[in-house]
Amino acid sequence: MSSLPLQCGFLVVVAAALLCHFVFKRHEPTSPLSHLGLLVVVPAILTTLFLPNASTFTHAFSCVYILYYSTVLVSVTLYRLSPWHPLARYPGPIPCRISKFWMVWVSRDGKQHIYYSRLHQTYGDVVRIGPNELSIRDVNAVVPLMGSNGMPKGPHWDGRMAEQSATRTVISVRDSVEHARRRKPWHRAFSVAALKGYEEILGKRVQQFVTILEQQTQPFNLAERINHFTFGGGSEMLRDGDKDNTWHLLESGLPTALVLSHVPWLGKYYANLPGIGEGLKTFRTFCQERAILRRSAGSLSRDLFHYLIDEAGLERHTSPPTFAEVASDGVLAIVAGSDTTATTLSSLFLSLLRNPQTYYRLQAEVDSFFPPGEDLLSTVHHPHMIFSNETLRLFPPVLSGSQRGVPRGGDDKFVGPYFLPEGTNAFVHTYSLHRDPRNFSPSPDTFWPERWLKPEERAGLLSFDPKGLDKFPIVHDTKAFVPFSFGPMHCVGKQLAYQELRMVVCAMMCRLNFSFAPGYDPESWERDFKDYFVSTKGSLQVVLSPRNLTA
Ligand code: HEM
């Protein structure tokens, strides 16, 4: 090539690379075929322009690829940092503004909730945590973002669900109309009548759990036992422990799922790589098999699956759930219901043992409602509520909230005072909101269940305030309490979770005395509490003794 054609050749490569950036920006293609076309085929064709003048094919090939990729990278970086980017008005660290791979790196150790919290302390209520993503710590954003006129789910589920994209679980359905259709059986499954029906099933399991605990004479990991309890009926884990390594499979898949939620387009590659992500796939298959088995066995009692499968045939003439949908939601029923509730229960016991006066107050309250001879599993009394809420405030099992997104090609949105252009994803950062003194004061980081009481109720308690917190002005904004998320896509299992917490807490407090095992460091709980969308936890070593109360 003479010097002019060579320059032209370079210009063509640069122009093609800029066009490639434009296509990615405009359409965000996620299919491997379009990636192949734009990132491999186009520069390969361009290589032919240089072949006549290049000394070797390798030389031409490497020149074109280096130029093409560097131009794409520089163009993407400059654009994302430029004042022309639609999110330029929102502050955030430079690496976050350039690429979501930064969050992949940050979140690898499970501490992304602490990272977001620090970002909010530095940058304020809205932080740009990705090129097109915002974290919000403002109670006024909850309703506009997640309420009935809010936004559909964001793309963070796309990467996790890549290999089963044909039939997604309800939690990952992004189209709001389809989501509402898929939620119908779940609504029936958690109606007042259905919840009443679960009491007996749950009651038997709670009895079994407490009886197993009573036999425990040595220090043990209470958090692990609680995992086995919440894993659900039909599983022998409660009696035999995690013999099949099922819980481990569930938890070991969570870090990868979190990575894929930051870079959803990677999910399609990941799902097809042989030997990768086997743990998660095995776990999903395990859950699906159980759903399928349960379906073919038919109803013995009106359990959750009775409603999910629509065994009563209520949707026969409209849109009955398909077999694939039931199998897919079967996985969700196990994952969403077990890990979250287990974490809350364990965090509650940790917090009670750290605050002995509160522990004894709850125990006295439970004893007064359930004197010896009273049915421990009766659901008439609710002594647990403020304790559960305070635990969920400090240790929400979904620490960073659930993402919403303004669809690309859709209308721009205002979320309260914040402008969200099309293609923007956002979430309300639950952990930061729950520990913000503007929402919960005094001492938002302290476990103080009495903050949930009305002033007149607090005044009626003698030892309600061991820390002297009541002397300070109290701020208590329940609109900022969103452990179950909010709006039409919020946690549909919330009432079941409360029902389960109430029954187990009452039964455990009535029948057993707990204390930390010698040498256990309670500070390790917060250290080991990790954000992998659903949180994971460390151990909670305790010793216990039966209370032997007699009528
Ligand atoms: C303390 C316990 C629990 C907590 C903190 C919790 C929290 C959450 C959160 C934050 C979401 C995301 C909602 C969103 O995308 O906006 C969710 C979704 C969901 N949870 Fe729970 N959950 C708990 C227990 C349960 C239980 C016991 C079940 C019953 C099986 C359950 C079933 C579901 C389902 C089906 C969804 C998807 C809802 C949808 O997308 O429409 N959860 N949960």
Coordinates of C-alpha atoms and ligand atoms in Angstrom, one line a residue:
M1 CA 0.0 0.0 0.0
S2 CA 1.3 3.5 -0.7
S3 CA 1.1 5.9 2.2
L4 CA -2.4 7.3 1.3
P5 CA -4.2 4.0 1.0
L6 CA -2.5 2.8 4.2
Q7 CA -3.9 5.8 6.0
C8 CA -7.2 5.1 4.4
G9 CA -7.0 1.6 5.6
F10 CA -6.4 2.8 9.1
L11 CA -9.3 5.2 8.8
V12 CA -11.6 2.5 7.6
V13 CA -10.7 0.3 10.6
V14 CA -11.2 3.2 13.0
A15 CA -14.5 4.1 11.4
A16 CA -15.7 0.4 11.6
A17 CA -14.7 0.3 15.3
L18 CA -16.6 3.5 16.0
L19 CA -19.6 2.0 14.2
C20 CA -19.3 -1.1 16.3
H21 CA -19.4 1.0 19.5
F22 CA -22.4 2.8 18.1
V23 CA -24.2 -0.5 17.5
F24 CA -23.4 -1.8 21.0
K25 CA -24.5 1.5 22.5
R26 CA -27.8 1.6 20.6
H27 CA -28.9 -2.0 20.6
E28 CA -26.8 -3.7 23.3
P29 CA -26.8 -7.0 21.4
T30 CA -26.3 -10.0 23.7
S31 CA -26.4 -12.9 21.3
P32 CA -23.1 -14.7 20.8
L33 CA -23.7 -14.6 17.0
S34 CA -23.9 -10.7 17.0
H35 CA -20.7 -10.6 19.2
L36 CA -19.0 -12.9 16.7
G37 CA -20.0 -10.7 13.8
L38 CA -19.1 -7.4 15.4
L39 CA -15.9 -8.4 17.2
V40 CA -14.4 -11.1 15.1
V41 CA -15.9 -11.2 11.6
V42 CA -15.8 -7.4 10.9
P43 CA -12.0 -7.0 11.8
A44 CA -11.3 -10.3 10.0
I45 CA -12.8 -8.8 6.8
L46 CA -10.9 -5.6 7.4
T47 CA -7.6 -7.6 7.6
T48 CA -8.0 -8.3 3.9
L49 CA -7.5 -4.6 3.2
F50 CA -4.0 -4.8 4.5
L51 CA -2.9 -8.1 3.1
P52 CA -1.5 -6.8 -0.2
N53 CA 1.0 -4.6 1.6
A54 CA 1.7 -6.5 4.8
S55 CA 4.8 -8.6 5.2
T56 CA 2.8 -11.5 6.7
F57 CA -0.8 -12.4 7.4
T58 CA -0.1 -12.4 11.1
H59 CA 1.2 -8.8 10.8
A60 CA -1.8 -7.6 9.0
F61 CA -4.1 -9.5 11.3
S62 CA -2.6 -8.2 14.6
C63 CA -2.4 -4.6 13.3
V64 CA -6.1 -4.6 12.4
Y65 CA -7.2 -6.3 15.6
I66 CA -5.1 -4.1 17.9
L67 CA -6.4 -0.9 16.1
Y68 CA -10.0 -2.1 16.0
Y69 CA -10.1 -3.1 19.7
S70 CA -8.2 -0.1 21.0
T71 CA -10.5 2.2 19.1
V72 CA -13.6 0.5 20.5
L73 CA -12.2 0.6 24.1
V74 CA -11.0 4.3 23.9
S75 CA -14.3 5.3 22.3
V76 CA -16.4 3.5 24.9
T77 CA -14.3 4.9 27.8
L78 CA -14.4 8.5 26.6
Y79 CA -18.1 8.4 25.9
R80 CA -18.9 6.9 29.3
L81 CA -16.8 9.5 31.1
S82 CA -18.0 12.4 28.8
P83 CA -20.6 15.0 29.7
W84 CA -22.7 13.7 26.8
H85 CA -23.5 10.4 28.5
P86 CA -27.1 10.4 29.7
L87 CA -26.0 9.6 33.3
A88 CA -23.2 12.2 33.4
R89 CA -25.1 14.3 35.9
Y90 CA -24.8 11.5 38.5
P91 CA -21.6 11.2 40.5
G92 CA -19.7 8.0 40.9
P93 CA -16.2 6.5 40.9
I94 CA -14.4 6.5 37.5
P95 CA -14.1 2.7 37.3
C96 CA -17.8 2.2 38.0
R97 CA -18.6 4.7 35.2
I98 CA -16.4 3.0 32.7
S99 CA -17.4 -0.7 33.1
K100 CA -19.5 -3.1 35.1
F101 CA -16.4 -5.4 35.3
W102 CA -15.4 -3.1 38.2
M103 CA -18.4 -4.3 40.2
V104 CA -17.5 -7.9 39.3
W105 CA -14.2 -7.3 40.9
V106 CA -15.5 -5.4 43.9
S107 CA -18.3 -7.9 44.6
R108 CA -16.1 -11.0 44.4
D109 CA -15.6 -11.1 48.2
G110 CA -19.3 -10.7 49.0
K111 CA -19.0 -7.1 50.4
Q112 CA -20.7 -5.1 47.7
H113 CA -23.3 -3.9 50.1
I114 CA -20.5 -2.2 52.2
Y115 CA -19.0 -0.8 49.0
Y116 CA -22.3 0.7 47.9
S117 CA -22.9 2.1 51.4
R118 CA -19.5 3.8 51.4
L119 CA -20.2 5.2 47.9
H120 CA -23.4 6.7 49.3
Q121 CA -21.5 8.3 52.2
T122 CA -19.0 9.8 49.7
Y123 CA -21.2 10.8 46.8
G124 CA -24.7 11.2 48.3
D125 CA -28.1 9.7 47.7
V126 CA -27.6 8.7 44.0
V127 CA -24.5 7.1 42.8
R128 CA -23.6 5.9 39.3
I129 CA -22.3 2.4 40.1
G130 CA -22.2 1.2 36.4
P131 CA -22.1 2.9 33.0
N132 CA -25.9 2.7 32.9
E133 CA -26.8 1.9 36.5
L134 CA -27.6 3.9 39.6
S135 CA -27.8 3.0 43.3
I136 CA -30.3 5.1 45.2
R137 CA -30.5 5.8 49.0
D138 CA -33.6 7.9 49.1
V139 CA -36.9 6.8 50.6
N140 CA -38.7 9.0 48.2
A141 CA -37.5 6.8 45.3
V142 CA -39.1 3.6 46.7
V143 CA -42.7 4.1 45.4
P144 CA -41.8 5.7 42.0
L145 CA -39.2 3.0 41.3
M146 CA -41.0 -0.1 42.5
G147 CA -44.6 0.9 43.1
S148 CA -47.5 0.1 40.7
N149 CA -46.5 2.9 38.3
G150 CA -42.9 2.0 38.6
M151 CA -40.5 0.2 36.4
P152 CA -40.2 -3.4 35.3
K153 CA -37.5 -5.7 36.6
G154 CA -34.0 -4.9 35.3
P155 CA -31.6 -7.1 33.3
H156 CA -29.6 -8.5 36.3
W157 CA -31.6 -11.7 36.1
D158 CA -30.7 -12.3 32.4
G159 CA -27.3 -13.6 33.1
R160 CA -28.4 -15.9 35.9
M161 CA -31.2 -17.4 33.9
A162 CA -29.4 -17.7 30.6
E163 CA -29.5 -21.5 30.3
Q164 CA -33.2 -21.7 31.0
S165 CA -34.2 -18.6 29.1
A166 CA -37.2 -20.4 27.5
T167 CA -39.0 -20.7 30.9
R168 CA -37.9 -18.2 33.5
T169 CA -38.8 -18.2 37.1
V170 CA -41.4 -15.5 38.0
I171 CA -38.7 -13.4 39.8
S172 CA -36.8 -12.9 36.6
V173 CA -39.6 -12.1 34.2
R174 CA -39.0 -8.6 32.9
D175 CA -42.2 -8.0 31.0
S176 CA -44.6 -6.5 33.6
V177 CA -47.8 -8.0 31.9
E178 CA -46.2 -11.5 31.7
H179 CA -44.9 -11.1 35.3
A180 CA -48.4 -10.4 36.5
R181 CA -49.7 -13.5 34.8
R182 CA -47.0 -15.7 36.3
R183 CA -47.6 -14.2 39.8
K184 CA -51.3 -15.3 39.8
P185 CA -50.7 -18.9 41.2
W186 CA -48.2 -17.4 43.7
H187 CA -50.9 -15.0 44.9
R188 CA -53.3 -17.9 45.5
A189 CA -50.5 -19.8 47.2
F190 CA -50.2 -17.0 49.8
S191 CA -53.8 -16.1 50.3
V192 CA -55.1 -16.0 53.9
A193 CA -56.9 -19.3 53.4
A194 CA -53.8 -21.0 51.9
L195 CA -51.6 -19.6 54.8
K196 CA -54.0 -21.0 57.3
G197 CA -53.7 -24.4 55.6
Y198 CA -49.9 -24.4 55.9
E199 CA -50.1 -24.0 59.7
E200 CA -50.4 -27.7 60.3
I201 CA -47.6 -28.7 57.9
L202 CA -45.4 -26.0 59.3
G203 CA -46.3 -26.8 62.9
K204 CA -45.3 -30.4 62.6
R205 CA -42.0 -29.4 61.1
V206 CA -41.3 -26.9 63.9
Q207 CA -42.0 -29.6 66.5
Q208 CA -39.6 -31.9 64.7
F209 CA -37.0 -29.2 64.6
V210 CA -37.2 -28.3 68.3
T211 CA -37.2 -31.9 69.3
I212 CA -34.0 -32.5 67.3
L213 CA -32.4 -29.4 68.9
E214 CA -33.3 -30.6 72.4
Q215 CA -31.1 -33.6 71.8
Q216 CA -28.1 -31.4 71.2
T217 CA -25.7 -31.7 74.2
Q218 CA -22.5 -30.2 72.6
P219 CA -21.8 -26.8 71.1
F220 CA -23.1 -26.7 67.5
N221 CA -23.7 -24.4 64.6
L222 CA -27.3 -23.1 65.0
A223 CA -27.2 -21.4 61.6
E224 CA -26.5 -24.6 59.8
R225 CA -29.4 -26.4 61.7
I226 CA -31.7 -23.6 60.8
N227 CA -30.7 -24.0 57.1
H228 CA -31.7 -27.6 57.2
F229 CA -35.0 -26.7 58.8
T230 CA -36.1 -24.1 56.3
F231 CA -35.1 -26.2 53.3
G232 CA -38.6 -27.5 53.2
G233 CA -40.9 -30.4 53.8
G234 CA -40.2 -33.7 52.0
S235 CA -36.5 -33.2 52.5
E236 CA -34.7 -35.4 54.9
M237 CA -32.0 -32.7 55.6
L238 CA -33.6 -31.8 58.9
R239 CA -33.2 -35.3 60.2
D240 CA -30.0 -36.4 58.5
G241 CA -28.1 -33.2 57.8
D242 CA -26.9 -32.1 54.4
K243 CA -25.9 -35.6 53.3
D244 CA -26.3 -34.9 49.6
N245 CA -24.4 -31.6 49.8
T246 CA -27.5 -29.8 48.5
W247 CA -27.2 -26.7 50.6
H248 CA -23.6 -26.4 49.7
L249 CA -24.5 -26.6 46.0
L250 CA -27.1 -23.8 46.5
E251 CA -24.6 -21.5 48.3
S252 CA -21.6 -22.3 46.1
G253 CA -23.5 -21.1 43.0
L254 CA -24.4 -17.7 44.5
P255 CA -21.1 -15.9 43.9
T256 CA -21.1 -16.9 40.2
A257 CA -24.8 -15.8 39.9
L258 CA -23.9 -12.4 41.3
V259 CA -21.0 -12.0 38.8
L260 CA -23.4 -12.9 36.0
S261 CA -26.0 -10.4 37.3
H262 CA -23.4 -7.6 36.8
V263 CA -22.5 -8.6 33.2
P264 CA -25.7 -10.4 32.1
W265 CA -24.4 -10.9 28.5
L266 CA -21.7 -13.2 29.8
G267 CA -24.4 -15.6 31.0
K268 CA -25.1 -17.1 27.6
Y269 CA -21.4 -18.0 27.2
Y270 CA -21.2 -19.3 30.8
A271 CA -24.2 -21.5 30.5
N272 CA -22.8 -23.3 27.5
L273 CA -19.3 -23.9 28.8
P274 CA -18.9 -27.5 29.6
G275 CA -17.9 -28.3 33.2
I276 CA -18.5 -24.7 34.4
G277 CA -21.2 -23.8 36.9
E278 CA -22.0 -27.5 37.4
G279 CA -22.9 -26.9 41.0
L280 CA -25.7 -24.4 40.2
K281 CA -27.0 -26.6 37.3
T282 CA -27.0 -29.7 39.6
F283 CA -28.9 -27.7 42.2
R284 CA -31.5 -26.5 39.7
T285 CA -31.9 -30.0 38.4
F286 CA -32.4 -31.3 41.9
C287 CA -35.1 -28.7 42.6
Q288 CA -36.8 -29.3 39.3
E289 CA -36.9 -33.0 39.8
R290 CA -38.5 -32.5 43.2
A291 CA -41.1 -30.3 41.6
I292 CA -41.8 -32.9 38.9
L293 CA -42.0 -35.7 41.5
R294 CA -44.4 -33.6 43.6
R295 CA -46.6 -33.0 40.5
S296 CA -46.8 -36.6 39.5
A297 CA -47.5 -37.7 43.2
G298 CA -50.6 -35.4 43.3
S299 CA -52.1 -33.6 46.4
L300 CA -51.9 -35.1 49.8
S301 CA -52.3 -31.7 51.4
R302 CA -52.8 -28.2 50.1
D303 CA -49.1 -27.3 50.1
L304 CA -47.4 -24.6 48.1
F305 CA -47.2 -26.8 45.0
H306 CA -50.9 -27.5 45.1
Y307 CA -51.4 -23.8 44.2
L308 CA -48.4 -23.4 41.9
I309 CA -49.5 -26.5 39.9
D310 CA -53.1 -25.3 40.0
E311 CA -54.3 -28.7 41.1
A312 CA -57.8 -27.2 41.7
G313 CA -57.9 -26.3 38.0
L314 CA -59.0 -22.7 38.6
E315 CA -57.1 -21.5 35.5
R316 CA -58.3 -24.3 33.3
H317 CA -60.1 -22.0 30.9
T318 CA -57.6 -19.1 31.0
S319 CA -53.9 -19.6 31.2
P320 CA -53.0 -22.6 33.4
P321 CA -49.3 -22.7 34.4
T322 CA -47.3 -24.8 32.0
F323 CA -45.3 -27.8 33.2
A324 CA -42.1 -25.9 32.4
E325 CA -43.2 -22.9 34.4
V326 CA -44.1 -25.0 37.5
A327 CA -40.7 -26.8 37.3
S328 CA -38.9 -23.5 37.0
D329 CA -40.8 -21.9 39.8
G330 CA -40.2 -25.0 41.9
V331 CA -36.6 -24.0 42.0
L332 CA -37.5 -20.5 43.1
A333 CA -39.9 -21.8 45.8
I334 CA -37.0 -23.7 47.4
V335 CA -34.3 -21.0 46.9
A336 CA -36.3 -17.9 47.7
G337 CA -38.1 -19.4 50.7
S338 CA -35.3 -21.3 52.4
D339 CA -32.1 -19.2 52.4
T340 CA -33.8 -15.9 53.2
T341 CA -35.9 -17.2 56.1
A342 CA -32.9 -19.2 57.5
T343 CA -30.7 -16.1 57.4
T344 CA -33.3 -14.0 59.2
L345 CA -33.8 -16.6 61.9
S346 CA -30.1 -17.0 62.5
S347 CA -29.5 -13.2 62.5
L348 CA -32.4 -12.9 65.0
F349 CA -30.8 -15.4 67.4
L350 CA -27.4 -13.8 67.0
S351 CA -28.9 -10.4 67.9
L352 CA -30.8 -11.7 70.8
L353 CA -27.8 -13.5 72.3
R354 CA -25.7 -10.3 71.9
N355 CA -28.4 -8.4 73.8
P356 CA -29.3 -10.5 76.8
Q357 CA -31.8 -8.1 78.3
T358 CA -33.7 -8.1 75.0
Y359 CA -33.5 -11.9 74.9
Y360 CA -35.0 -12.2 78.3
R361 CA -37.7 -9.7 77.5
L362 CA -38.7 -11.7 74.4
Q363 CA -38.6 -14.9 76.4
A364 CA -40.8 -13.4 79.1
E365 CA -43.2 -12.2 76.5
V366 CA -43.4 -15.6 74.8
D367 CA -43.9 -17.3 78.2
S368 CA -46.7 -14.9 79.0
F369 CA -48.5 -15.7 75.8
F370 CA -47.7 -19.4 75.8
P371 CA -47.8 -20.6 79.5
P372 CA -47.1 -24.3 79.9
G373 CA -49.9 -26.3 78.4
E374 CA -50.8 -23.6 75.8
D375 CA -50.4 -24.6 72.1
L376 CA -47.0 -23.3 71.2
L377 CA -47.9 -23.2 67.5
S378 CA -51.0 -21.1 67.9
T379 CA -50.9 -18.1 65.7
V380 CA -53.1 -15.9 67.7
H381 CA -50.2 -14.0 69.4
H382 CA -47.5 -12.1 67.7
P383 CA -44.7 -11.4 70.2
H384 CA -42.0 -11.8 67.5
M385 CA -42.9 -8.9 65.2
I386 CA -40.7 -6.1 66.4
F387 CA -37.8 -8.5 66.8
S388 CA -38.1 -9.9 63.3
N389 CA -38.5 -6.5 61.8
E390 CA -35.4 -5.1 63.6
T391 CA -33.5 -8.1 62.4
L392 CA -34.7 -7.7 58.9
R393 CA -33.7 -4.0 59.1
L394 CA -30.1 -4.7 60.2
F395 CA -29.6 -7.9 58.2
P396 CA -31.9 -7.9 55.2
P397 CA -31.3 -11.2 53.4
V398 CA -31.4 -9.4 50.1
L399 CA -28.9 -6.7 51.1
S400 CA -28.7 -4.6 48.0
G401 CA -32.3 -4.8 46.8
S402 CA -33.8 -5.8 43.5
Q403 CA -33.0 -4.1 40.3
R404 CA -35.5 -2.3 38.0
G405 CA -34.8 -1.0 34.5
V406 CA -36.2 1.6 32.1
P407 CA -36.4 -0.5 28.9
R408 CA -34.3 0.5 26.0
G409 CA -36.5 2.1 23.5
G410 CA -39.1 2.9 26.2
D411 CA -39.9 6.3 27.7
D412 CA -37.5 8.1 30.0
K413 CA -38.7 8.2 33.6
F414 CA -38.6 10.3 36.7
V415 CA -38.0 8.5 39.9
G416 CA -39.0 11.1 42.4
P417 CA -36.6 13.9 41.6
Y418 CA -34.2 11.7 39.6
F419 CA -34.3 11.5 35.9
L420 CA -33.7 8.0 34.4
P421 CA -33.2 7.9 30.7
E422 CA -34.1 4.8 28.7
G423 CA -31.7 2.0 29.2
T424 CA -30.9 3.0 32.8
N425 CA -31.0 0.4 35.5
A426 CA -31.5 1.3 39.2
F427 CA -32.1 -0.1 42.6
V428 CA -32.9 1.2 46.0
H429 CA -30.0 0.1 48.2
T430 CA -31.8 -1.6 51.0
Y431 CA -28.8 -1.9 53.4
S432 CA -28.0 1.8 53.1
L433 CA -31.7 2.8 53.4
H434 CA -32.2 0.7 56.5
R435 CA -29.1 2.2 58.3
D436 CA -29.7 5.8 57.3
P437 CA -30.2 8.0 60.4
R438 CA -32.7 10.0 58.4
N439 CA -34.9 6.9 58.4
F440 CA -34.1 5.2 61.7
S441 CA -32.7 7.0 64.7
P442 CA -31.1 7.0 67.1
S443 CA -28.3 4.6 66.5
P444 CA -29.4 3.0 63.2
D445 CA -26.6 0.4 63.5
T446 CA -27.9 -0.9 66.9
F447 CA -30.3 -3.7 67.4
W448 CA -33.1 -2.0 69.3
P449 CA -36.4 -3.7 68.6
E450 CA -38.3 -1.3 70.7
R451 CA -37.9 1.4 68.1
W452 CA -40.8 -0.4 66.3
L453 CA -43.2 0.3 69.2
K454 CA -45.4 3.3 69.5
P455 CA -44.2 5.8 72.2
E456 CA -47.1 4.8 74.5
E457 CA -46.2 1.1 74.1
R458 CA -42.6 1.8 74.9
A459 CA -43.5 3.8 78.0
G460 CA -45.4 0.7 79.3
L461 CA -42.2 -1.4 79.3
L462 CA -39.9 -1.4 82.3
S463 CA -36.6 -2.6 80.8
F464 CA -37.3 -1.7 77.3
D465 CA -34.4 0.6 76.9
P466 CA -31.2 -0.9 78.3
K467 CA -29.0 1.3 76.1
G468 CA -30.7 4.6 77.0
L469 CA -31.7 5.2 73.4
D470 CA -35.1 6.5 74.2
K471 CA -33.6 9.8 75.5
F472 CA -32.8 10.8 71.9
P473 CA -35.3 12.0 69.3
I474 CA -36.8 9.0 67.5
V475 CA -37.0 8.9 63.8
H476 CA -38.8 5.8 62.5
D477 CA -39.9 5.9 58.8
T478 CA -41.4 2.5 57.9
K479 CA -41.6 3.6 54.3
A480 CA -37.8 3.0 54.3
F481 CA -38.2 -0.6 55.5
V482 CA -38.1 -2.7 52.4
P483 CA -36.5 -6.1 53.1
F484 CA -39.2 -7.7 51.0
S485 CA -38.8 -5.1 48.3
F486 CA -41.9 -3.1 47.3
G487 CA -44.8 -2.9 44.9
P488 CA -46.4 -5.4 42.5
M489 CA -43.2 -7.4 42.2
H490 CA -42.3 -7.5 45.9
C491 CA -41.7 -10.8 47.8
V492 CA -44.9 -12.7 47.4
G493 CA -43.9 -15.1 50.3
K494 CA -43.6 -12.3 52.9
Q495 CA -46.6 -13.5 55.0
L496 CA -45.3 -17.1 54.9
A497 CA -41.9 -15.9 56.1
Y498 CA -43.5 -14.0 59.0
Q499 CA -45.6 -17.0 59.9
E500 CA -42.6 -19.3 59.9
L501 CA -40.5 -16.9 61.9
R502 CA -43.3 -16.5 64.5
M503 CA -43.8 -20.2 65.0
V504 CA -40.1 -21.1 65.2
V505 CA -39.1 -18.2 67.4
C506 CA -41.9 -19.0 69.9
A507 CA -41.2 -22.7 69.9
M508 CA -37.4 -22.2 70.3
M509 CA -37.7 -19.6 73.0
C510 CA -40.3 -21.5 75.0
R511 CA -38.5 -24.9 75.0
L512 CA -34.9 -24.0 75.0
N513 CA -32.3 -21.7 76.6
F514 CA -29.5 -20.6 74.3
S515 CA -26.1 -19.0 74.8
F516 CA -23.0 -18.4 72.7
A517 CA -20.6 -21.4 72.7
P518 CA -17.4 -20.7 74.6
G519 CA -14.9 -19.0 72.3
Y520 CA -17.4 -17.9 69.7
D521 CA -16.8 -14.3 68.4
P522 CA -20.2 -12.7 67.8
E523 CA -18.5 -10.0 65.7
S524 CA -17.7 -12.6 63.1
W525 CA -21.4 -12.7 62.1
E526 CA -21.3 -9.3 60.5
R527 CA -17.9 -10.0 59.0
D528 CA -19.1 -13.2 57.4
F529 CA -22.4 -11.8 56.2
K530 CA -22.0 -11.6 52.5
D531 CA -24.0 -10.1 49.7
Y532 CA -24.4 -12.5 46.8
F533 CA -27.9 -11.0 46.0
V534 CA -29.2 -13.5 48.6
S535 CA -26.9 -13.2 51.5
T536 CA -24.7 -16.0 52.9
K537 CA -23.6 -16.2 56.4
G538 CA -20.9 -17.7 58.7
S539 CA -21.4 -19.9 61.7
L540 CA -23.4 -19.2 64.8
Q541 CA -21.9 -21.5 67.5
V542 CA -24.2 -22.0 70.5
V543 CA -24.9 -24.2 73.4
L544 CA -28.4 -24.9 74.6
S545 CA -30.3 -26.5 77.4
P546 CA -34.0 -27.6 77.5
R547 CA -36.1 -25.4 79.7
N548 CA -38.4 -28.2 81.1
L549 CA -41.3 -25.8 82.0
T550 CA -44.1 -27.7 83.6
A551 CA -47.8 -26.8 83.7
Ligands
HEM1 C1 -37.3 -13.3 55.4 C2 -37.7 -14.0 54.3 C3 -37.7 -13.4 52.9 C4 -37.2 -12.2 52.4 C5 -36.4 -11.1 53.2 C6 -37.5 -12.2 51.0 C7 -37.1 -11.1 50.2 C8 -37.4 -11.1 48.8 C9 -37.0 -10.0 47.9 C10 -36.2 -8.8 48.3 C11 -37.5 -10.4 46.7 C12 -37.3 -9.6 45.4 C13 -38.6 -8.8 45.0 C14 -38.4 -7.9 43.9 O1 -37.8 -8.3 42.9 O2 -38.8 -6.7 44.0 C15 -38.2 -11.6 46.8 C16 -38.9 -12.2 45.8 C17 -39.6 -13.4 45.9 N1 -39.7 -14.1 47.1 FE1 -39.1 -13.7 48.9 N2 -38.2 -13.3 50.7 C18 -38.4 -14.0 51.9 C19 -39.0 -15.2 52.0 C20 -39.7 -15.8 51.0 C21 -40.5 -17.0 51.1 C22 -40.7 -17.8 52.4 C23 -41.0 -17.4 49.9 C24 -41.9 -18.5 49.6 C25 -41.6 -19.5 48.8 C26 -40.6 -16.3 49.0 C27 -40.9 -16.3 47.6 C28 -40.5 -15.2 46.8 C29 -40.9 -15.2 45.4 C30 -41.7 -16.2 44.6 C31 -40.3 -14.0 44.9 C32 -40.5 -13.5 43.4 C33 -41.6 -12.4 43.5 C34 -41.8 -11.8 42.1 O3 -40.9 -11.5 41.4 O4 -43.0 -11.5 41.8 N3 -39.8 -15.4 49.7 N4 -38.1 -12.0 48.1

